[in-house]
Short mmCIF file of C-alpha atoms in Angstrom, two decimals:
data_model
loop_
_atom_site.label_atom_id
_atom_site.label_comp_id
_atom_site.label_asym_id
_atom_site.label_seq_id
_atom_site.Cartn_x
_atom_site.Cartn_y
_atom_site.Cartn_z
CA MET A 1 -0.01 0.10 0.02
CA ALA A 2 1.56 3.37 -1.11
CA ASN A 3 1.78 5.43 1.89
CA PHE A 4 -0.42 8.42 1.69
CA LYS A 5 -1.40 9.99 5.02
CA GLY A 6 -3.97 12.66 5.43
CA ARG A 7 -5.08 14.33 8.66
CA TYR A 8 -8.63 15.57 8.94
CA TRP A 9 -11.27 16.91 11.10
CA LEU A 10 -14.67 15.13 10.49
CA ASN A 11 -17.83 17.04 11.30
CA PHE A 12 -20.96 14.94 11.64
CA ASP A 13 -24.41 16.65 12.09
CA ALA A 14 -27.51 14.97 13.43
CA PRO A 15 -28.42 12.24 12.73
CA ARG A 16 -25.06 11.15 11.34
CA SER A 17 -23.48 11.77 14.61
CA THR A 18 -24.86 8.58 15.98
CA GLN A 19 -24.41 6.51 12.76
CA PRO A 20 -21.45 4.12 12.40
CA LEU A 21 -20.07 5.89 9.28
CA ILE A 22 -16.40 5.36 10.16
CA TYR A 23 -16.98 1.60 10.42
CA GLN A 24 -18.78 1.59 7.06
CA MET A 25 -15.92 3.52 5.42
CA GLY A 26 -13.51 1.00 6.74
CA LYS A 27 -15.54 -1.74 5.19
CA GLN A 28 -15.82 -0.09 1.83
CA PHE A 29 -12.40 1.37 1.37
CA GLU A 30 -8.84 0.00 1.83
CA VAL A 31 -7.82 2.75 4.34
CA VAL A 32 -6.27 2.74 7.74
CA PHE A 33 -8.13 4.99 10.04
CA ASN A 34 -6.65 6.31 13.16
CA ILE A 35 -8.87 8.18 15.51
CA ARG A 36 -6.92 10.78 17.65
CA GLN A 37 -9.67 12.49 19.44
CA ALA A 38 -13.55 12.76 19.29
CA THR A 39 -16.39 14.58 20.83
CA VAL A 40 -19.79 13.28 20.01
CA ASN A 41 -23.33 14.01 21.22
CA GLU A 42 -26.70 13.50 19.76
CA GLU A 43 -26.51 16.78 17.82
CA VAL A 44 -22.93 16.92 16.56
CA GLY A 45 -19.85 14.82 16.27
CA ILE A 46 -16.38 16.06 15.73
CA MET A 47 -13.52 13.77 15.09
CA ALA A 48 -9.76 14.15 14.39
CA VAL A 49 -8.68 11.18 12.21
CA GLU A 50 -5.66 10.11 10.15
CA LEU A 51 -6.50 8.31 7.01
CA GLU A 52 -3.69 6.27 5.35
CA GLY A 53 -3.75 4.32 2.13
CA GLU A 54 -3.35 4.72 -1.67
CA ARG A 55 -3.94 8.24 -2.44
CA GLU A 56 -6.85 7.64 -4.73
CA VAL A 57 -8.34 5.32 -2.29
CA VAL A 58 -8.19 7.76 0.50
CA LYS A 59 -9.67 10.45 -1.86
CA GLY A 60 -12.43 8.00 -2.63
CA ALA A 61 -13.05 7.46 1.17
CA ILE A 62 -13.31 11.29 1.65
CA ALA A 63 -15.71 11.60 -1.13
CA TRP A 64 -17.89 8.87 0.16
CA LEU A 65 -17.91 10.45 3.64
CA GLU A 66 -18.95 13.68 2.10
CA SER A 67 -21.65 11.83 0.18
CA GLN A 68 -22.96 10.76 3.49
CA GLY A 69 -23.15 14.37 4.77
CA VAL A 70 -19.91 14.45 6.66
CA LYS A 71 -17.81 17.64 6.47
CA VAL A 72 -14.20 16.79 5.90
CA GLU A 73 -11.63 19.45 6.66
CA PRO A 74 -7.75 19.35 6.92
CA VAL A 75 -6.50 19.69 10.32
CA GLU A 76 -5.44 23.16 9.45
CA ILE A 77 -9.28 23.92 8.99
CA ASN A 78 -9.29 27.10 7.06
CA THR A 79 -6.28 27.51 4.90
CA ILE A 80 -8.14 30.08 2.89
CA GLU A 81 -8.21 33.46 4.45
CA GLY A 82 -9.55 36.83 3.51
CA MET B 1 18.85 39.66 21.15
CA SER B 2 21.37 37.33 22.50
CA GLU B 3 19.37 34.29 23.49
CA PRO B 4 15.74 33.88 22.21
CA TYR B 5 12.98 34.37 24.71
CA PHE B 6 10.72 32.18 22.51
CA SER B 7 11.54 28.64 23.91
CA SER B 8 9.48 26.10 22.13
CA LEU B 9 6.15 25.23 20.51
CA LYS B 10 3.50 23.79 22.61
CA CYS B 11 0.39 21.76 21.92
CA ARG B 12 -2.53 23.94 23.07
CA GLU B 13 -4.66 20.79 23.86
CA CYS B 14 -2.20 18.40 25.52
CA GLY B 15 0.80 20.52 26.37
CA ARG B 16 3.41 18.45 24.58
CA LEU B 17 6.53 20.32 23.48
CA TYR B 18 7.90 20.51 19.89
CA PRO B 19 11.03 22.11 18.37
CA LYS B 20 10.66 25.60 16.85
CA LYS B 21 10.31 24.24 13.17
CA ALA B 22 7.83 24.82 10.54
CA VAL B 23 5.39 22.56 12.20
CA HIS B 24 1.78 23.56 13.41
CA VAL B 25 -0.20 20.44 14.67
CA CYS B 26 0.44 18.05 17.40
CA GLU B 27 1.40 14.66 16.20
CA TYR B 28 -0.56 13.13 19.01
CA ASP B 29 -4.05 14.84 19.04
CA PHE B 30 -3.75 17.12 16.08
CA GLY B 31 -4.14 20.08 18.55
CA PRO B 32 -2.72 23.38 17.26
CA LEU B 33 0.82 24.35 18.36
CA GLU B 34 1.45 27.59 19.99
CA ALA B 35 4.73 29.53 20.69
CA ASP B 36 5.92 29.16 24.41
CA TYR B 37 8.06 31.88 26.06
CA ASP B 38 10.34 32.17 28.87
CA TYR B 39 8.39 34.78 30.80
CA GLU B 40 10.70 35.02 33.73
CA ARG B 41 13.57 36.07 31.50
CA ILE B 42 11.33 38.40 29.58
CA LYS B 43 10.12 39.96 32.80
CA SER B 44 13.79 40.68 33.82
CA VAL B 45 14.45 42.69 30.71
CA LEU B 46 11.37 44.09 29.09
CA THR B 47 10.26 47.46 30.64
CA ARG B 48 7.94 50.20 29.73
CA ALA B 49 10.98 52.48 29.19
CA LEU B 50 12.62 49.98 26.92
CA ILE B 51 9.54 49.63 24.91
CA GLN B 52 8.98 53.37 24.66
CA SER B 53 12.81 53.86 23.51
CA ARG B 54 12.09 51.75 20.34
CA GLU B 55 10.64 52.57 17.08
CA LYS B 56 6.92 52.91 16.87
CA SER B 57 6.16 49.56 15.23
CA MET B 58 4.76 46.15 16.39
CA TRP B 59 8.30 44.98 16.86
CA ARG B 60 8.79 47.17 20.00
CA TYR B 61 7.41 44.13 21.78
CA ARG B 62 9.85 41.64 19.97
CA GLU B 63 10.66 39.72 23.17
CA LEU B 64 6.89 38.54 23.16
CA LEU B 65 6.93 37.58 19.43
CA PRO B 66 8.28 34.10 18.18
CA ILE B 67 11.53 35.01 16.63
CA ASP B 68 15.03 34.03 17.64
CA GLY B 69 16.84 37.16 16.43
CA GLU B 70 16.07 40.69 15.27
CA PRO B 71 12.99 41.05 13.01
CA THR B 72 13.85 41.15 9.36
CA VAL B 73 10.47 41.52 7.64
CA GLY B 74 7.93 44.37 7.96
CA LEU B 75 9.88 46.57 10.18
CA GLN B 76 7.38 49.45 9.85
CA VAL B 77 4.26 47.40 10.57
CA GLY B 78 2.04 48.28 13.41
CA PHE B 79 1.55 51.06 15.95
CA THR B 80 -1.55 52.16 14.12
CA PRO B 81 -3.65 54.87 15.72
CA LEU B 82 -6.07 54.17 18.56
CA VAL B 83 -8.74 56.87 17.86
CA LYS B 84 -10.97 58.20 20.56
CA ALA B 85 -14.34 58.38 19.01
CA ASP B 86 -16.43 60.76 21.00
CA ARG B 87 -19.33 61.34 18.73
CA LEU B 88 -19.75 57.53 18.39
CA ALA B 89 -19.67 57.18 22.26
CA LYS B 90 -22.28 59.81 22.53
CA ALA B 91 -24.40 58.17 19.87
CA LEU B 92 -24.15 54.83 21.67
CA GLY B 93 -24.60 56.22 25.13
CA VAL B 94 -21.25 55.00 26.55
CA LYS B 95 -18.60 56.87 28.29
CA GLU B 96 -15.59 56.31 26.09
CA ILE B 97 -14.97 54.48 22.92
CA TYR B 98 -11.56 53.88 21.01
CA VAL B 99 -11.24 52.46 17.62
CA LYS B 100 -8.17 50.78 16.66
CA ASN B 101 -7.63 51.72 12.99
CA ASP B 102 -5.45 49.00 11.39
CA THR B 103 -6.47 50.10 7.91
CA VAL B 104 -3.34 52.36 7.79
CA ASN B 105 -1.07 49.47 8.39
CA TYR B 106 2.06 49.27 6.23
CA PRO B 107 2.62 48.18 3.47
CA THR B 108 -0.77 46.65 2.34
CA LEU B 109 -3.20 48.73 4.56
CA SER B 110 -4.39 45.74 6.38
CA PHE B 111 -4.20 43.98 9.71
CA LYS B 112 -2.53 40.95 7.85
CA ASP B 113 0.58 42.79 7.61
CA ARG B 114 1.19 42.10 11.37
CA VAL B 115 0.73 38.41 11.04
CA VAL B 116 2.68 37.99 7.76
CA SER B 117 5.57 39.98 9.16
CA VAL B 118 6.10 37.58 11.99
CA ALA B 119 5.51 34.54 9.73
CA LEU B 120 8.10 35.74 7.22
CA SER B 121 10.62 36.90 9.80
CA ARG B 122 10.49 33.38 11.19
CA ALA B 123 10.56 31.78 7.68
CA LYS B 124 13.82 33.54 7.00
CA GLU B 125 15.19 32.32 10.38
CA LEU B 126 14.16 28.78 9.43
CA GLY B 127 16.01 29.04 5.95
CA LEU B 128 12.83 28.79 3.90
CA LYS B 129 13.15 30.27 0.36
CA THR B 130 9.46 30.13 -0.80
CA VAL B 131 6.34 31.26 1.12
CA ALA B 132 2.82 30.88 0.11
CA CYS B 133 -0.78 31.31 1.25
CA ALA B 134 -4.27 30.66 0.21
CA SER B 135 -6.30 33.79 0.17
CA THR B 136 -9.16 35.69 -1.39
CA GLY B 137 -7.69 39.05 -0.63
CA ASN B 138 -5.85 40.86 2.00
CA LEU B 139 -3.60 37.97 3.13
CA ALA B 140 -2.55 37.41 -0.49
CA ASN B 141 -1.56 40.99 -0.91
CA SER B 142 0.47 41.10 2.36
CA VAL B 143 2.32 37.86 1.66
CA ALA B 144 2.99 39.09 -1.93
CA ALA B 145 4.37 42.50 -0.81
CA ASN B 146 6.29 41.41 2.28
CA ALA B 147 7.82 38.42 0.46
CA ALA B 148 9.03 40.72 -2.35
CA ALA B 149 10.55 43.10 0.14
CA ALA B 150 12.25 40.08 1.82
CA GLY B 151 13.61 38.61 -1.19
CA LEU B 152 11.56 35.37 -0.86
CA ASP B 153 9.72 33.69 -3.71
CA SER B 154 6.02 33.63 -3.16
CA TYR B 155 2.98 31.67 -4.34
CA VAL B 156 -0.66 32.79 -3.82
CA LEU B 157 -3.36 30.26 -4.24
CA ILE B 158 -6.77 31.55 -5.02
CA PRO B 159 -10.16 30.10 -6.03
CA ALA B 160 -10.17 29.97 -9.82
CA ASP B 161 -13.34 32.11 -9.97
CA LEU B 162 -12.06 34.97 -7.92
CA GLU B 163 -12.64 38.40 -9.41
CA GLN B 164 -9.72 39.80 -11.52
CA SER B 165 -9.57 43.01 -9.41
CA LYS B 166 -8.74 41.15 -6.25
CA VAL B 167 -5.91 39.23 -7.90
CA LEU B 168 -4.18 42.37 -9.34
CA ASN B 169 -3.24 43.79 -6.01
CA SER B 170 -1.06 40.79 -5.49
CA LEU B 171 0.28 40.40 -8.98
CA VAL B 172 1.89 43.88 -8.97
CA TYR B 173 4.36 42.62 -6.36
CA GLY B 174 5.57 39.72 -8.63
CA THR B 175 4.03 36.96 -6.76
CA LYS B 176 2.93 33.68 -8.79
CA VAL B 177 -0.81 33.50 -8.58
CA ILE B 178 -2.28 29.95 -8.97
CA GLY B 179 -6.10 29.53 -9.55
CA ILE B 180 -7.64 26.37 -8.06
CA HIS B 181 -10.78 24.79 -9.24
CA GLY B 182 -12.81 23.06 -6.57
CA ALA B 183 -15.10 23.49 -3.72
CA TYR B 184 -13.99 25.31 -0.67
CA ASP B 185 -13.13 22.09 1.27
CA GLN B 186 -11.23 20.51 -1.71
CA VAL B 187 -9.08 23.69 -2.00
CA ASN B 188 -8.41 23.60 1.76
CA ARG B 189 -7.27 19.97 1.65
CA LEU B 190 -5.16 20.60 -1.49
CA CYS B 191 -3.31 23.71 0.20
CA SER B 192 -2.53 21.56 3.31
CA GLU B 193 -1.08 18.79 1.12
CA ILE B 194 1.13 21.22 -0.80
CA ALA B 195 2.41 22.79 2.39
CA GLY B 196 3.47 19.25 3.54
CA LYS B 197 4.83 18.13 0.20
CA TYR B 198 6.96 21.00 -1.14
CA GLY B 199 8.53 22.35 2.05
CA TRP B 200 7.17 25.82 1.39
CA GLY B 201 6.27 28.01 4.23
CA PHE B 202 2.63 28.41 4.08
CA VAL B 203 1.99 31.37 6.39
CA ASN B 204 -1.37 30.11 7.74
CA VAL B 205 -0.59 26.32 7.59
CA ASN B 206 2.91 25.15 8.63
CA LEU B 207 3.97 28.62 9.81
CA ARG B 208 0.78 29.29 11.73
CA PRO B 209 2.19 29.16 15.23
CA TYR B 210 4.37 32.10 14.33
CA TYR B 211 1.81 33.84 12.08
CA ALA B 212 -0.88 33.78 14.73
CA GLU B 213 1.24 35.32 17.37
CA GLY B 214 1.56 38.54 15.32
CA SER B 215 -2.07 39.33 16.26
CA LYS B 216 -0.94 39.82 19.83
CA SER B 217 0.78 43.03 18.76
CA MET B 218 -2.55 44.73 18.52
CA GLY B 219 -3.44 44.00 22.08
CA PHE B 220 0.09 45.17 23.20
CA GLU B 221 -0.47 48.49 21.42
CA ILE B 222 -3.89 49.02 22.84
CA MET B 223 -2.60 48.71 26.26
CA GLU B 224 0.38 50.93 25.78
CA GLN B 225 -1.79 53.63 23.93
CA LEU B 226 -4.37 53.62 26.71
CA GLY B 227 -1.55 54.57 29.13
CA TRP B 228 -0.49 51.04 30.12
CA GLU B 229 -3.87 49.66 31.14
CA ILE B 230 -6.17 47.05 29.86
CA PRO B 231 -9.64 48.32 28.52
CA THR B 232 -12.51 47.00 30.57
CA HIS B 233 -14.21 45.84 27.39
CA THR B 234 -12.81 44.99 24.05
CA VAL B 235 -14.93 44.11 21.08
CA VAL B 236 -13.35 42.06 18.38
CA CYS B 237 -14.73 40.62 15.16
CA MET B 238 -14.76 37.00 15.43
CA ALA B 239 -13.69 35.84 12.02
CA SER B 240 -11.64 32.66 12.60
CA GLY B 241 -11.38 33.42 16.37
CA SER B 242 -7.75 33.87 16.27
CA LEU B 243 -7.52 37.56 16.79
CA LEU B 244 -9.80 37.50 19.70
CA THR B 245 -7.82 34.81 21.51
CA LYS B 246 -4.52 36.57 20.84
CA ILE B 247 -5.62 39.89 22.27
CA TYR B 248 -6.77 37.93 25.35
CA LYS B 249 -3.30 36.31 25.45
CA ALA B 250 -1.62 39.58 24.90
CA TYR B 251 -3.46 41.22 27.89
CA HIS B 252 -2.43 38.24 30.11
CA GLU B 253 1.11 38.48 29.12
CA PHE B 254 1.55 42.04 29.86
CA ILE B 255 -0.04 41.26 33.41
CA LYS B 256 2.31 38.38 33.79
CA ILE B 257 5.46 40.26 33.17
CA GLY B 258 4.18 43.32 35.11
CA LEU B 259 3.82 45.95 32.34
CA VAL B 260 0.20 46.54 33.33
CA PRO B 261 -1.71 46.20 36.44
CA GLU B 262 -4.06 43.31 36.90
CA SER B 263 -7.61 44.42 36.25
CA LYS B 264 -10.92 42.86 35.37
CA PHE B 265 -11.52 42.83 31.65
CA THR B 266 -13.75 41.18 29.03
CA VAL B 267 -13.09 40.36 25.39
CA HIS B 268 -16.29 40.25 23.42
CA GLY B 269 -16.49 38.63 20.01
CA ALA B 270 -18.91 39.96 17.50
CA GLN B 271 -20.45 37.80 14.71
CA ALA B 272 -23.13 38.68 12.15
CA THR B 273 -26.50 37.16 12.56
CA GLY B 274 -26.80 34.56 9.82
CA CYS B 275 -23.25 33.49 10.30
CA ASN B 276 -22.93 33.14 13.95
CA PRO B 277 -21.90 29.53 14.95
CA ILE B 278 -19.77 30.56 17.87
CA SER B 279 -22.47 32.90 19.29
CA LEU B 280 -25.04 30.05 18.91
CA ALA B 281 -22.76 27.63 20.81
CA ARG B 282 -22.21 30.09 23.47
CA LYS B 283 -25.96 30.63 23.93
CA SER B 284 -26.78 26.87 24.07
CA GLY B 285 -24.07 26.40 26.64
CA THR B 286 -21.93 24.00 24.59
CA ASP B 287 -18.32 24.33 23.43
CA LEU B 288 -19.30 22.31 20.20
CA ILE B 289 -19.54 24.67 17.41
CA LYS B 290 -21.61 23.73 14.39
CA PRO B 291 -20.48 25.28 11.13
CA GLN B 292 -23.00 27.17 9.16
CA PRO B 293 -22.26 26.26 5.57
CA LYS B 294 -24.76 28.80 4.07
CA PRO B 295 -24.18 32.16 5.77
CA ASN B 296 -26.91 34.70 5.25
CA THR B 297 -25.37 38.00 6.09
CA ILE B 298 -24.13 41.26 4.57
CA ALA B 299 -20.78 40.83 6.33
CA ASN B 300 -17.92 38.92 4.76
CA PRO B 301 -18.80 35.50 6.16
CA TRP B 302 -16.62 32.85 7.75
CA PRO B 303 -18.87 29.79 7.52
CA SER B 304 -16.95 27.29 9.68
CA ALA B 305 -15.14 28.14 12.83
CA LEU B 306 -12.97 26.80 15.61
CA ARG B 307 -14.33 23.50 16.84
CA ARG B 308 -13.01 23.07 20.26
CA THR B 309 -12.59 26.69 20.90
CA ASP B 310 -10.34 28.51 23.22
CA ILE B 311 -12.76 31.30 22.98
CA MET B 312 -14.82 29.77 25.74
CA ARG B 313 -11.64 29.79 27.83
CA CYS B 314 -11.22 33.48 27.23
CA GLY B 315 -14.39 34.23 28.88
CA PRO B 316 -15.82 36.65 26.37
CA TRP B 317 -19.42 37.14 25.44
CA SER B 318 -20.09 36.48 21.81
CA ARG B 319 -22.75 38.83 20.45
CA ARG B 320 -24.75 38.67 17.34
CA VAL B 321 -25.10 41.79 15.28
CA ALA B 322 -28.12 41.72 12.96
CA GLY B 323 -27.71 42.88 9.52
CA ARG B 324 -29.89 45.99 10.03
CA ARG B 325 -28.08 46.88 13.05
CA MET B 326 -24.70 46.36 11.37
CA ARG B 327 -25.68 48.72 8.65
CA ARG B 328 -26.69 51.27 11.35
CA MET B 329 -23.48 50.89 13.12
CA ARG B 330 -21.54 51.36 9.95
CA ARG B 331 -23.51 54.60 9.25
CA SER B 332 -22.66 55.65 12.96
CA LEU B 333 -19.03 54.99 12.40
CA ARG B 334 -18.90 56.89 9.11
CA ALA B 335 -20.56 59.82 10.74
CA SER B 336 -18.11 59.78 13.58
CA SER B 337 -14.48 60.84 13.40
CA CYS B 338 -13.13 57.62 12.13
CA TRP B 339 -14.07 54.74 9.69
CA PRO B 340 -12.83 51.34 10.97
CA ARG B 341 -13.20 48.42 8.68
CA ARG B 342 -12.47 45.87 11.40
CA ARG B 343 -13.07 46.43 15.15
CA VAL B 344 -14.55 48.62 17.62
CA PHE B 345 -13.22 48.77 21.11
CA LEU B 346 -15.31 49.96 24.12
CA PRO B 347 -12.91 50.23 26.90
CA ARG B 348 -13.09 51.67 30.32
CA GLN B 349 -16.06 51.32 32.62
CA ARG B 350 -18.57 50.60 30.05
CA ALA B 351 -20.45 47.46 29.16
CA VAL B 352 -21.52 46.85 25.63
#
């Protein structure tokens, strides 16, 4: 597996914050996910996660998360400023 | 300076220490890294008299900024006017109001000159040859101008559909402007990958711990300009939340090293209704901030925000400013003796 590592913040709104989306992502994509910290309640979930795998596969996993309504940001959050 | 007063980088979440390189995120929990200082040493050397003997720029507080040696970029930045706005105070029914007018900053007439000066001074110390940023306006101009003055190569990444007029201001400084196609989040992710891959100094990515500290200079100046005291109330536009937390930090640092007396103060964050995720979180009593992807406001919006925010630790009240009220405030400011673009301070004995 070519080593591409990406570090992201995932934002889950309700009702996604209570769904097993990380588990499902791991089943569908050949990516290693490493959760570094998380805060979850019924309204919102916020997770710091490292995704490792083939670059295209990681991008696919991100696209899938986004298709499920998860906001995926780099750990830097807003690199674009005014 | 013989020995640096800036000792290391420190994770804001877990407190782990890191060497003073172009790194910005804790490897353990992805918390942001911040500059850490030897305050005891600073206290032993930094006096009001020493500060006042120096040039009127942000660098007169250099011991509290994250560089090892003398500053090399943006030597004229800062010490912008703190304007007493009597007519505005009367219109709003408060005793005193001061406005920090950072629109006269040098060289690009923007607050960004402060943060970029620190980031590029540090970039030169780290031996970086190329600096970059992703911006839609002021930051791009400041990086382009200051990099040109410092003899650094620079790249400015912009959304591909940005208006030409906004790009021109950067192009005149000879920077390389790259338009990126993609949604906001895709562009964000691409920028963070570029910063990691090419070894460039991205001012608001891998140089962020240095860049962000530049904001403190505004707080230092306010205290000095008010006669070495902390304003009772400070109102700061929220944007990403960084300026507010750094002004708060600046006040505490001056107390810590004995340059101002300890006093009760509050830093207030203002957000426009329609794009006020931090204000809403505060109101609902949570520190979890839900981004508002579709802002509805006349203000230049900042749709997502700090997630585990230090803002709550700052103890400020975040206030919403409705669009109509915002227009009214702008009219009031125009009618008064000054026209600030960014922030209004309501110091001394008055609540907002």
